[in-house]
mmCIF file with all atom_site columns, N, CA and C in Angstrom:
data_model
loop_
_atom_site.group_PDB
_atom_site.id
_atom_site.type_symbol
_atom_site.label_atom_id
_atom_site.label_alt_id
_atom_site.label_comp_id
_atom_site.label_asym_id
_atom_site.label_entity_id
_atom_site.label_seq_id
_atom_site.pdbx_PDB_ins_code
_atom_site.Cartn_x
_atom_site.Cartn_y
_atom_site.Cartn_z
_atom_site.occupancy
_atom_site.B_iso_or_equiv
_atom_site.pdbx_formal_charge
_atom_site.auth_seq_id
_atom_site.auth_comp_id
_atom_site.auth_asym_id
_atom_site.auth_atom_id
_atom_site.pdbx_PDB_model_num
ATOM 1   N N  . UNK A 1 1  ? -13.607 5.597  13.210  1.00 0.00 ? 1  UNK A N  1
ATOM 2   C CA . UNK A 1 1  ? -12.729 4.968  12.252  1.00 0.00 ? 1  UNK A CA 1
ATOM 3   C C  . UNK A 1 1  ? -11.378 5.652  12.284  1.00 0.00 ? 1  UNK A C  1
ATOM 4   N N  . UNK A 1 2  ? -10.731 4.937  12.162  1.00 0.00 ? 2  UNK A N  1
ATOM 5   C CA . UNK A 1 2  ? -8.845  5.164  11.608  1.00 0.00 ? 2  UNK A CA 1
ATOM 6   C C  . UNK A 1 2  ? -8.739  6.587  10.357  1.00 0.00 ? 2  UNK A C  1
ATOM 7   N N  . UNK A 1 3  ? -8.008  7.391  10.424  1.00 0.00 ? 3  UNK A N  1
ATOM 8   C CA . UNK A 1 3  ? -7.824  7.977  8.793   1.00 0.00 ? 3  UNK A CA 1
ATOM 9   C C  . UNK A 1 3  ? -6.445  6.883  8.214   1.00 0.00 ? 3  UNK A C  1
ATOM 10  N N  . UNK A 1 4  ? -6.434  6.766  6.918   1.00 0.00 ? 4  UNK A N  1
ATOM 11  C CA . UNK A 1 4  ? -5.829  6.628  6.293   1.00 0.00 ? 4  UNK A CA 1
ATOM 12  C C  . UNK A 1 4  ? -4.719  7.445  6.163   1.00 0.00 ? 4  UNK A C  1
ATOM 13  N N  . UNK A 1 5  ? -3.331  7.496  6.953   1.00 0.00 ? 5  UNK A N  1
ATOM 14  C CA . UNK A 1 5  ? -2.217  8.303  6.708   1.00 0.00 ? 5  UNK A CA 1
ATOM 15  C C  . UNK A 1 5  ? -1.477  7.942  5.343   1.00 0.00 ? 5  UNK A C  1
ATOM 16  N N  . UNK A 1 6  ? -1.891  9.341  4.405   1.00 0.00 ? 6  UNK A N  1
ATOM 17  C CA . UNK A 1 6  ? -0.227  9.528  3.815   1.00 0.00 ? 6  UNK A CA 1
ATOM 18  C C  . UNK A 1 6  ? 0.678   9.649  3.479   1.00 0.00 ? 6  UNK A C  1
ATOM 19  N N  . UNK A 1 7  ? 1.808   9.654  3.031   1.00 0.00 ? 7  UNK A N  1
ATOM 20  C CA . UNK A 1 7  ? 3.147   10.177 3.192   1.00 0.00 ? 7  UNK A CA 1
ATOM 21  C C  . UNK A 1 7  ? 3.005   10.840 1.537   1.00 0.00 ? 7  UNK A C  1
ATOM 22  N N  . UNK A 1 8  ? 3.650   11.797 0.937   1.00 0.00 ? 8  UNK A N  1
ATOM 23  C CA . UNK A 1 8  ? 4.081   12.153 -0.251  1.00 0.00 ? 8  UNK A CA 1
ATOM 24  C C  . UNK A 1 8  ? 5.656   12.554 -0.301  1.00 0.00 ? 8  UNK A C  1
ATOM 25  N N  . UNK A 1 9  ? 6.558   12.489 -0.671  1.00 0.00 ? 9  UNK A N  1
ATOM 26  C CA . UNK A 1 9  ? 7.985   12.112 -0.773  1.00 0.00 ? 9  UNK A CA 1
ATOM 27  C C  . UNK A 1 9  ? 8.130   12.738 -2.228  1.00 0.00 ? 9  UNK A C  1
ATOM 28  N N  . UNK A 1 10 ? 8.568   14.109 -2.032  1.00 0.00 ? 10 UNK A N  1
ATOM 29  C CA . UNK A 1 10 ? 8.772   15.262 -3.325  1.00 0.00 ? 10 UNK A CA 1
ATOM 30  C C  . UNK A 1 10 ? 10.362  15.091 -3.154  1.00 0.00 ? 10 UNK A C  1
ATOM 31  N N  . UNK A 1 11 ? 11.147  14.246 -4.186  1.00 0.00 ? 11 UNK A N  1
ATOM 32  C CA . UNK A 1 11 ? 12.180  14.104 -4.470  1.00 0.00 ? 11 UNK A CA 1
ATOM 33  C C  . UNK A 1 11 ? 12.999  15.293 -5.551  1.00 0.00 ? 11 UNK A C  1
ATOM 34  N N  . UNK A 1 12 ? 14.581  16.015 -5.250  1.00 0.00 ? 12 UNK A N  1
ATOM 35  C CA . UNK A 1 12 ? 15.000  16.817 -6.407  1.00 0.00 ? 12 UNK A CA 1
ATOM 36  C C  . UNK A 1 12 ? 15.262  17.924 -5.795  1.00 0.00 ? 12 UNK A C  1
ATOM 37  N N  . UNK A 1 13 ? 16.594  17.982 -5.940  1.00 0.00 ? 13 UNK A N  1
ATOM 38  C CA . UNK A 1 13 ? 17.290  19.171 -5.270  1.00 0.00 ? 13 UNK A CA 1
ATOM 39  C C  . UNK A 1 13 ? 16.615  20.677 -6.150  1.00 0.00 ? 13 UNK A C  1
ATOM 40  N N  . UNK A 1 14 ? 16.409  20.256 -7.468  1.00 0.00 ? 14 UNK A N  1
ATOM 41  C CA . UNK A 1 14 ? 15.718  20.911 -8.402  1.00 0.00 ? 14 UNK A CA 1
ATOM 42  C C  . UNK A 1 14 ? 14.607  21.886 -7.827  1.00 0.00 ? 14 UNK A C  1
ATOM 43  N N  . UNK A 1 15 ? 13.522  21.474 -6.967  1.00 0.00 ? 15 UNK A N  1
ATOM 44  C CA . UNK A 1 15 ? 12.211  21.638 -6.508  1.00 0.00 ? 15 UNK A CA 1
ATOM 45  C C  . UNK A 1 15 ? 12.449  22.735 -5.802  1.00 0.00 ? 15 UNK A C  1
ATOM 46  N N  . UNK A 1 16 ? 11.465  23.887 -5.991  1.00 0.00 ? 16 UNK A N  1
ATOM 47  C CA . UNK A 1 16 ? 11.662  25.129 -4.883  1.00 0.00 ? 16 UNK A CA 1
ATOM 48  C C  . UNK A 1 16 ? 10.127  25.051 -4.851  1.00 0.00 ? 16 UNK A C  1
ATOM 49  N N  . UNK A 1 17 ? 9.929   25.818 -3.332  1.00 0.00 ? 17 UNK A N  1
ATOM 50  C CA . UNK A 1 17 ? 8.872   25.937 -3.239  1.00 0.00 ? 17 UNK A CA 1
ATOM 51  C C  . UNK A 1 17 ? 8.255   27.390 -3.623  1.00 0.00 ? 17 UNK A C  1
ATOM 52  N N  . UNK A 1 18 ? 7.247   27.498 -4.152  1.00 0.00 ? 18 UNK A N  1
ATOM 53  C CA . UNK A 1 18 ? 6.714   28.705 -4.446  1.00 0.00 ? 18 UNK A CA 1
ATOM 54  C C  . UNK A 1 18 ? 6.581   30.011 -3.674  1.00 0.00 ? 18 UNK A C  1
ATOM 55  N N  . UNK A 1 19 ? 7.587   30.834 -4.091  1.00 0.00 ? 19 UNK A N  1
ATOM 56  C CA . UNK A 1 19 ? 7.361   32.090 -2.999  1.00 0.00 ? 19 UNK A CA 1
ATOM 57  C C  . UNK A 1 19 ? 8.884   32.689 -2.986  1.00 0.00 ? 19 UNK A C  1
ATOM 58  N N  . UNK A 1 20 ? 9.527   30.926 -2.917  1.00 0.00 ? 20 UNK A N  1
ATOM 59  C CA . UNK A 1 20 ? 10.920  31.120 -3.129  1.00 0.00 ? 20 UNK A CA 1
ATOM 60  C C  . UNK A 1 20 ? 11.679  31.894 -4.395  1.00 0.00 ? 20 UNK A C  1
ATOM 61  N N  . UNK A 1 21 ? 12.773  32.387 -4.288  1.00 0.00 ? 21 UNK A N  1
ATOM 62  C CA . UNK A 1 21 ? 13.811  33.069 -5.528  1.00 0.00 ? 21 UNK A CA 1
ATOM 63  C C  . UNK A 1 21 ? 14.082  31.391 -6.314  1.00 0.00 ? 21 UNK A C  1
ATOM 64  N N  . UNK A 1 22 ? 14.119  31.616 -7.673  1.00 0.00 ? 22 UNK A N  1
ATOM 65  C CA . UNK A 1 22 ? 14.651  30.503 -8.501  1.00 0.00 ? 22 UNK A CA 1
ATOM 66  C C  . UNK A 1 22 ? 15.575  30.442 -9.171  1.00 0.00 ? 22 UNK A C  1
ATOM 67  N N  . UNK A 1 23 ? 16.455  29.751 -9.398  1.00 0.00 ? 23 UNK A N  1
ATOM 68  C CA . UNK A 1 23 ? 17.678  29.642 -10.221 1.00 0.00 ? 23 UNK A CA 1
ATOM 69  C C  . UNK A 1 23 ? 17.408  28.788 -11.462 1.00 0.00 ? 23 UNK A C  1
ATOM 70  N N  . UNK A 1 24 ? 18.035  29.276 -12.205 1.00 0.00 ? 24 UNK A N  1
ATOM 71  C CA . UNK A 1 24 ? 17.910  28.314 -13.951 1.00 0.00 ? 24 UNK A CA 1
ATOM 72  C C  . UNK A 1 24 ? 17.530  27.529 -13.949 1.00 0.00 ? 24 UNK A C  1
ATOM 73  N N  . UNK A 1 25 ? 18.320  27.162 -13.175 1.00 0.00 ? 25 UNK A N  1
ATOM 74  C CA . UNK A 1 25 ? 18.063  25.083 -13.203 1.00 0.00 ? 25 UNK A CA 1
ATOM 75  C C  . UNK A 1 25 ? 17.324  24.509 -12.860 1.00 0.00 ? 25 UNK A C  1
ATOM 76  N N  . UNK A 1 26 ? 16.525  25.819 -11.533 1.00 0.00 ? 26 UNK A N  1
ATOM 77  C CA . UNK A 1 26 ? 15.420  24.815 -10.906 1.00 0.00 ? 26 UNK A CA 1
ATOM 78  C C  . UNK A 1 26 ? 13.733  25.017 -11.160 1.00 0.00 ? 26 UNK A C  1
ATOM 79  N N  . UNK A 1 27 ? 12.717  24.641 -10.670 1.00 0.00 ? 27 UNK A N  1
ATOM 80  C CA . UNK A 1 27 ? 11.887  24.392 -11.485 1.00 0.00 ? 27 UNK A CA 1
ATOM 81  C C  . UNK A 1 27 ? 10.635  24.376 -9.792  1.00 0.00 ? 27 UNK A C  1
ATOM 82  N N  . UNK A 1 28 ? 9.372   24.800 -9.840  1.00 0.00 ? 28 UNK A N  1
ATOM 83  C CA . UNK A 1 28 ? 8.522   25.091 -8.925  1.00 0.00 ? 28 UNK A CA 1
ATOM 84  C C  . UNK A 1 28 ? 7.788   23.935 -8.996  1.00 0.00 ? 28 UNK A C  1
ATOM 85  N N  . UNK A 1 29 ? 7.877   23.255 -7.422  1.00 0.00 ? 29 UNK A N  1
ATOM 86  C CA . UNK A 1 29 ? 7.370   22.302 -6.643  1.00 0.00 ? 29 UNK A CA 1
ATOM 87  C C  . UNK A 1 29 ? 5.500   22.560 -7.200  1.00 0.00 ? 29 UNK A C  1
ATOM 88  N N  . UNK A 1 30 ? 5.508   21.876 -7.901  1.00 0.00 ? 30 UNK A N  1
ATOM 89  C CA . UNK A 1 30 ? 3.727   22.405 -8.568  1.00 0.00 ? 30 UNK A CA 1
ATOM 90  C C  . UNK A 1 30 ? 3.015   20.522 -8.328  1.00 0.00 ? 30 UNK A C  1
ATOM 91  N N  . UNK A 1 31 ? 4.040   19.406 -8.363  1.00 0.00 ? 31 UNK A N  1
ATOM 92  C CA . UNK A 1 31 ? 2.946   18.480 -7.775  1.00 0.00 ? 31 UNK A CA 1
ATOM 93  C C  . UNK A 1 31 ? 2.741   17.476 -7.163  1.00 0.00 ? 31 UNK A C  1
ATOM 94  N N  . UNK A 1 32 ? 3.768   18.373 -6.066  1.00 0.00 ? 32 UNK A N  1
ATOM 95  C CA . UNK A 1 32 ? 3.507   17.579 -4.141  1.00 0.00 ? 32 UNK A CA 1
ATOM 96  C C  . UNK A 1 32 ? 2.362   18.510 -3.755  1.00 0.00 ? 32 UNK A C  1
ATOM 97  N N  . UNK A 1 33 ? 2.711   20.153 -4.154  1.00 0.00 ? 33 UNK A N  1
ATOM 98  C CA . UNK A 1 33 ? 1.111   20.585 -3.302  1.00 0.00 ? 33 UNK A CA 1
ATOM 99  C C  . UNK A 1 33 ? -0.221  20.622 -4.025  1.00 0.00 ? 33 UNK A C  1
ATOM 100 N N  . UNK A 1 34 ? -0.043  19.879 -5.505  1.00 0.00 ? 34 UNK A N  1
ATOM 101 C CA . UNK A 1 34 ? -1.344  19.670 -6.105  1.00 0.00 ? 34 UNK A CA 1
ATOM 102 C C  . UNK A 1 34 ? -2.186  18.182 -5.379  1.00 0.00 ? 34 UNK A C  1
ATOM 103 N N  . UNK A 1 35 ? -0.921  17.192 -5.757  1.00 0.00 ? 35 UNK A N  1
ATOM 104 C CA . UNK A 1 35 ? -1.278  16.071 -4.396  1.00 0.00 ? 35 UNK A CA 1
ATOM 105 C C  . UNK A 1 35 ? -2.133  16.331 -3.569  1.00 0.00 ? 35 UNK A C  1
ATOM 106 N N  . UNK A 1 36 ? -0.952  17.081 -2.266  1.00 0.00 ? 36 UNK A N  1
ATOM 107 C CA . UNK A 1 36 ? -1.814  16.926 -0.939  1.00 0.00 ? 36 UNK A CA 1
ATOM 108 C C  . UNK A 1 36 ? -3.093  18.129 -1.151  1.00 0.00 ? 36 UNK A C  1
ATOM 109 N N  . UNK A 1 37 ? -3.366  18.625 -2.185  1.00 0.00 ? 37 UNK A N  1
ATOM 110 C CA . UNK A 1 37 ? -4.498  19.701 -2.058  1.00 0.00 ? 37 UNK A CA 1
ATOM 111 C C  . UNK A 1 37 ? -5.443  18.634 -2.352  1.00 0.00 ? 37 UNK A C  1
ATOM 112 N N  . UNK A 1 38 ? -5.336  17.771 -3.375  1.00 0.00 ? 38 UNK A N  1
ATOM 113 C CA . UNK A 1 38 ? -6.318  16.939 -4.070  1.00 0.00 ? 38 UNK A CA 1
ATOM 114 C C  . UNK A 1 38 ? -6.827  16.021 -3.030  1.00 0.00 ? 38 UNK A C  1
ATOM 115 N N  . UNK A 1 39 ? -5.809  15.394 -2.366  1.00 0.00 ? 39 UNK A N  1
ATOM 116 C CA . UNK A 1 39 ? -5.908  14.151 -1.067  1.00 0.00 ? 39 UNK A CA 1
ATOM 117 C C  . UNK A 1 39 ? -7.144  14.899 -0.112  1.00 0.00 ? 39 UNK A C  1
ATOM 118 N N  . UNK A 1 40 ? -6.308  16.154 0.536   1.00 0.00 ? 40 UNK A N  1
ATOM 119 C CA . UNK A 1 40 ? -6.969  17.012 1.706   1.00 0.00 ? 40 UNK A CA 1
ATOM 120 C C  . UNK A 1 40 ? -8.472  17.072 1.756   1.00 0.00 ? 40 UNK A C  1
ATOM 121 N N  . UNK A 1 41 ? -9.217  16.909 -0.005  1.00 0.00 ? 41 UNK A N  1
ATOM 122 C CA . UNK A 1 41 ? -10.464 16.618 0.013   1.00 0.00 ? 41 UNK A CA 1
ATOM 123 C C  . UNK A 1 41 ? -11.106 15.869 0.538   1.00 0.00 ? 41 UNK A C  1
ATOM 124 N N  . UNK A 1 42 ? -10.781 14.294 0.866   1.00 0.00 ? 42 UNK A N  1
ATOM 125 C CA . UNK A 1 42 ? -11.284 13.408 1.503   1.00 0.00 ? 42 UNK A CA 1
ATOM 126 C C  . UNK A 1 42 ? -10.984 13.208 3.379   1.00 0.00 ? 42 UNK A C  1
ATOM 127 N N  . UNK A 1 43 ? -12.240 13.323 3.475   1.00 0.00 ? 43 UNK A N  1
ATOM 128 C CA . UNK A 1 43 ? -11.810 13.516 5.348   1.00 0.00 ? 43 UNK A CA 1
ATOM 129 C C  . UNK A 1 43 ? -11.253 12.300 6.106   1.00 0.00 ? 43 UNK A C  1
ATOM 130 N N  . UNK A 1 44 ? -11.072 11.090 5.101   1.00 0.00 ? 44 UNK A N  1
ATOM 131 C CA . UNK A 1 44 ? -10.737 9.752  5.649   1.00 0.00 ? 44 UNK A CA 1
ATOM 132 C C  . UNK A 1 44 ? -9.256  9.855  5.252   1.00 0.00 ? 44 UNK A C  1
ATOM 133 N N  . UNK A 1 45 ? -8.589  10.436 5.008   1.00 0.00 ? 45 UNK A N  1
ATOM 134 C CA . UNK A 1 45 ? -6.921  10.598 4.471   1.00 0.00 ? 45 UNK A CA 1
ATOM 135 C C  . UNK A 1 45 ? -6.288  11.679 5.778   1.00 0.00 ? 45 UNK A C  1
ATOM 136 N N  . UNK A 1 46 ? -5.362  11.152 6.259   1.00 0.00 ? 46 UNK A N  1
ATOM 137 C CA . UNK A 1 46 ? -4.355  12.538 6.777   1.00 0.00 ? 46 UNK A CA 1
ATOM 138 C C  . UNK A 1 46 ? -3.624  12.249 5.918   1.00 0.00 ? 46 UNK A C  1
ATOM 139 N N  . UNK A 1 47 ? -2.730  13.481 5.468   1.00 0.00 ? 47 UNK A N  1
ATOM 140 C CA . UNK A 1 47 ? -2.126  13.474 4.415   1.00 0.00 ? 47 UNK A CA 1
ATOM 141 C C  . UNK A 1 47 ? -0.821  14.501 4.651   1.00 0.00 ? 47 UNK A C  1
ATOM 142 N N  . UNK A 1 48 ? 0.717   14.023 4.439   1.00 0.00 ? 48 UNK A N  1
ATOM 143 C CA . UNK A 1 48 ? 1.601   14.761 5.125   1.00 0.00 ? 48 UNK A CA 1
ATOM 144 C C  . UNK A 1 48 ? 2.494   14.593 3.780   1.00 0.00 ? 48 UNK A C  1
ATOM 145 N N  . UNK A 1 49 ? 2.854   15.457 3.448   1.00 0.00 ? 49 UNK A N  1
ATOM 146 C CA . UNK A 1 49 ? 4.213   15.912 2.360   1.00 0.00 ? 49 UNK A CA 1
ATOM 147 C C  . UNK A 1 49 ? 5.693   16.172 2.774   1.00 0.00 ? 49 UNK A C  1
ATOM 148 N N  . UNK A 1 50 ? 6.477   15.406 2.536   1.00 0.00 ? 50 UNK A N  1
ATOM 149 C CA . UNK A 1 50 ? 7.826   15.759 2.474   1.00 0.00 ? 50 UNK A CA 1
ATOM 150 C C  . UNK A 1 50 ? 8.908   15.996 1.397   1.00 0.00 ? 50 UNK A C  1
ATOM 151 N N  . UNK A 1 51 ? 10.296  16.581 1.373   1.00 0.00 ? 51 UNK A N  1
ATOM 152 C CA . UNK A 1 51 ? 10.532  16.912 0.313   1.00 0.00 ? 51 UNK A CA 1
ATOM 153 C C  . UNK A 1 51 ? 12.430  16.467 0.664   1.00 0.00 ? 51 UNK A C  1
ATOM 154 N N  . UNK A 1 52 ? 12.573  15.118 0.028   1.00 0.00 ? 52 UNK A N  1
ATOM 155 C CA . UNK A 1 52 ? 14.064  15.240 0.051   1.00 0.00 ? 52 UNK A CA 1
ATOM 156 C C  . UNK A 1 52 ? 15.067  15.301 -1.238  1.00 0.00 ? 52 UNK A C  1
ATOM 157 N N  . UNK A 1 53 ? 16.249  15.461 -0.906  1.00 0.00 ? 53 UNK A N  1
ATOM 158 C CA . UNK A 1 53 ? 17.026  15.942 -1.839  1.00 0.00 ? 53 UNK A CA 1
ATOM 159 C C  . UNK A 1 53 ? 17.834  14.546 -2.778  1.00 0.00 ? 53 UNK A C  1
ATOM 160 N N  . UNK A 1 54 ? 18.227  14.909 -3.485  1.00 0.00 ? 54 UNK A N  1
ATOM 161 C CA . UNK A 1 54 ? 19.087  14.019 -4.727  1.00 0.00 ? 54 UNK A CA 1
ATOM 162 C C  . UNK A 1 54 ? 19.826  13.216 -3.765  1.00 0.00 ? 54 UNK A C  1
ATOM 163 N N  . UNK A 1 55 ? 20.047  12.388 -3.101  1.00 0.00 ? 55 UNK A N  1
ATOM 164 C CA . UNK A 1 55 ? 20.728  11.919 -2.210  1.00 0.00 ? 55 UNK A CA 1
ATOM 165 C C  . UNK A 1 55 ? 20.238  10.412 -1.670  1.00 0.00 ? 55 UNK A C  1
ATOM 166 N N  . UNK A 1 56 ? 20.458  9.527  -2.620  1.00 0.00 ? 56 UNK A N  1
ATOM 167 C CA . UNK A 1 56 ? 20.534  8.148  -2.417  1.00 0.00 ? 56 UNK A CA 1
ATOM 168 C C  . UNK A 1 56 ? 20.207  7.777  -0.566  1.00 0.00 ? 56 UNK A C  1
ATOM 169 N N  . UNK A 1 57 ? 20.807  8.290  0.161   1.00 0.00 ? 57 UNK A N  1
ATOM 170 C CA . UNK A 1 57 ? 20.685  7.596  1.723   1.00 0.00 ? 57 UNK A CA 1
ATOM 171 C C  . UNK A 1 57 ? 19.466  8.146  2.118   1.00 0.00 ? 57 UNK A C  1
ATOM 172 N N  . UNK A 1 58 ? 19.287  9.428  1.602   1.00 0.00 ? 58 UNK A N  1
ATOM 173 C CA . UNK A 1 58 ? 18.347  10.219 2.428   1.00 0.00 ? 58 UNK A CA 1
ATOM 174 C C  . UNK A 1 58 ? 16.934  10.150 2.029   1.00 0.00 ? 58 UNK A C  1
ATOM 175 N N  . UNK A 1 59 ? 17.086  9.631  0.475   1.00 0.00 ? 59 UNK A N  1
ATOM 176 C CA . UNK A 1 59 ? 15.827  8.772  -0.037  1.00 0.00 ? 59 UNK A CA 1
ATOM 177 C C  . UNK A 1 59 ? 15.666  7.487  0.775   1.00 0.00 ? 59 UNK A C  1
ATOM 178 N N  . UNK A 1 60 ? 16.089  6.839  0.332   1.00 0.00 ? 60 UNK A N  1
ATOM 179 C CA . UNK A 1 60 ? 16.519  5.719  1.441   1.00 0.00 ? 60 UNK A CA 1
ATOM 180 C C  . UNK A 1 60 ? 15.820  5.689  2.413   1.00 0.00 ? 60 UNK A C  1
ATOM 181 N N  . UNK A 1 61 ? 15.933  6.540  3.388   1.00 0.00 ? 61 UNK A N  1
ATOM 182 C CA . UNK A 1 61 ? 15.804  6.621  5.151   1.00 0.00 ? 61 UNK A CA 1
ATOM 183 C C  . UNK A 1 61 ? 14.129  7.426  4.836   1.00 0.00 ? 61 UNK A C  1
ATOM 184 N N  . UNK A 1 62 ? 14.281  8.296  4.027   1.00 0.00 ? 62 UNK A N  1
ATOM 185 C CA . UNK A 1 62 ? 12.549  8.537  4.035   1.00 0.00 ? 62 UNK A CA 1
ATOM 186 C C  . UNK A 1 62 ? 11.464  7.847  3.785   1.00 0.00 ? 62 UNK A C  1
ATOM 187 N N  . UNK A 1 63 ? 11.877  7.265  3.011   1.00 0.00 ? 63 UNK A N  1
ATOM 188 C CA . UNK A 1 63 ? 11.025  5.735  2.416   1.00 0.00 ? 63 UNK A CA 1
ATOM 189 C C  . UNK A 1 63 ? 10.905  5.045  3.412   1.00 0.00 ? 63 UNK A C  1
ATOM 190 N N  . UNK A 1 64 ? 11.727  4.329  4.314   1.00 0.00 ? 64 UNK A N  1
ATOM 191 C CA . UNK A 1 64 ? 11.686  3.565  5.226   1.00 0.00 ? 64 UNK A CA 1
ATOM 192 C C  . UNK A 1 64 ? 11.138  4.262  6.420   1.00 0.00 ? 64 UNK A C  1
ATOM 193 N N  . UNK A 1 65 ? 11.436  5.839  6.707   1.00 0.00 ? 65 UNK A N  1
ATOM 194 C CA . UNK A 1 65 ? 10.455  5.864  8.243   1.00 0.00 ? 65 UNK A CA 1
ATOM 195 C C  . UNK A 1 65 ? 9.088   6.166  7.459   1.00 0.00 ? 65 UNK A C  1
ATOM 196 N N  . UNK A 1 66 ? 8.928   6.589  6.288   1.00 0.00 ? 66 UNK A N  1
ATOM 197 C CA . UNK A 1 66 ? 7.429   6.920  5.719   1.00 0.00 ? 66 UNK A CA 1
ATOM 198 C C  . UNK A 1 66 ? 6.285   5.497  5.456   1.00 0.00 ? 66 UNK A C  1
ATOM 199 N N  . UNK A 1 67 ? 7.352   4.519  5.666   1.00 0.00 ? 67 UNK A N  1
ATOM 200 C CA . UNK A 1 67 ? 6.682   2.957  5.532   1.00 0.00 ? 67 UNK A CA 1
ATOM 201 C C  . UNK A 1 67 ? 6.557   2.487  6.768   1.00 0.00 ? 67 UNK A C  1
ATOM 202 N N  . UNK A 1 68 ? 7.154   3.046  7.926   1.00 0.00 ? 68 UNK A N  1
ATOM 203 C CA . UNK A 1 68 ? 7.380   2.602  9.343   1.00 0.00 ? 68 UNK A CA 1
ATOM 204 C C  . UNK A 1 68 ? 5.610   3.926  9.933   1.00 0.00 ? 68 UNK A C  1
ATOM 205 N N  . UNK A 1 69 ? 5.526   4.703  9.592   1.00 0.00 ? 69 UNK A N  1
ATOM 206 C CA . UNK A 1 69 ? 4.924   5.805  10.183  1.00 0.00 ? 69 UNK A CA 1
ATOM 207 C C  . UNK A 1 69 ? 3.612   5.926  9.579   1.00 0.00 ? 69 UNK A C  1
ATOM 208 N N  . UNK A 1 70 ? 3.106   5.645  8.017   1.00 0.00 ? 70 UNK A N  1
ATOM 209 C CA . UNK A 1 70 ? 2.102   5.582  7.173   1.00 0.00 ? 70 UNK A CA 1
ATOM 210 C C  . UNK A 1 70 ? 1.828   4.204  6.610   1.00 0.00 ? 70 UNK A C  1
ATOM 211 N N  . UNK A 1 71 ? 0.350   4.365  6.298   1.00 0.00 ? 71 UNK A N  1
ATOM 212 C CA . UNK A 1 71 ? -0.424  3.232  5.894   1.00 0.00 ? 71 UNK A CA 1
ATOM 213 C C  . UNK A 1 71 ? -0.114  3.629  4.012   1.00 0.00 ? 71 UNK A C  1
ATOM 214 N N  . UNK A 1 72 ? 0.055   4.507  3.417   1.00 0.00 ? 72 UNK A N  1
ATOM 215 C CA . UNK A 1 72 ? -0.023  4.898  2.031   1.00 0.00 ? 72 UNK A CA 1
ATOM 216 C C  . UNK A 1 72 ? 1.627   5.522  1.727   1.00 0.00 ? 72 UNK A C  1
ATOM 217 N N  . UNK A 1 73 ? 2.133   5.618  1.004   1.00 0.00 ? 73 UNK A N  1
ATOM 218 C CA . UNK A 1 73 ? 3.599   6.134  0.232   1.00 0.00 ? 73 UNK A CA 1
ATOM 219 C C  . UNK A 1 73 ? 3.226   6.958  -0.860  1.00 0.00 ? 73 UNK A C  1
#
C-alpha cells in the first residue's frame, strides 16, 4: 500500500524552535512538533513539517508545492 503523505505548514515569524535563544515577542514552536509526533504514530502516514514566515507569497508558494507534493495539508 501507498502511505498517506503529510505536509504540516507552521506559519509565524513568531515560532522558534526549541533549543533556540528567545526574544519577547516570540513564543516556542510546541504544535507543529506535537502534530508530527502524534501523526508519526500511525505507520500508514509519512508525515513532513515545514515552517514559513509572515509573508503572504511564501505562504502562498508553500501551500501550493505542499498540494502539488502531498495527499494531506
Amino acid at each position: 500500500f501507498k502511505k498517506v503523505r503529510v505536509q504540516i505548514i507552521n506559519t509565524g515569524d513568531e515560532l522558534i524552535e526549541f533549543g533556540q535563544r528567545i526574544e519577547p515577542w516570540q513564543i516556542r514552536d510546541s504544535n507543529g512538533p506535537f502534530l508530527e509526533t502524534m501523526l508519526a504514530n500511525h505507520a500508514w502516514l509519512q508525515t513532513q513539517r515545514s515552517k514559513v514566515s509572515d509573508q503572504r507569497a511564501q505562504t502562498e508558494r508553500a501551500i501550493q508545492d505542499s498540494l502539488e507534493q502531498c495527499d494531506v495539508l
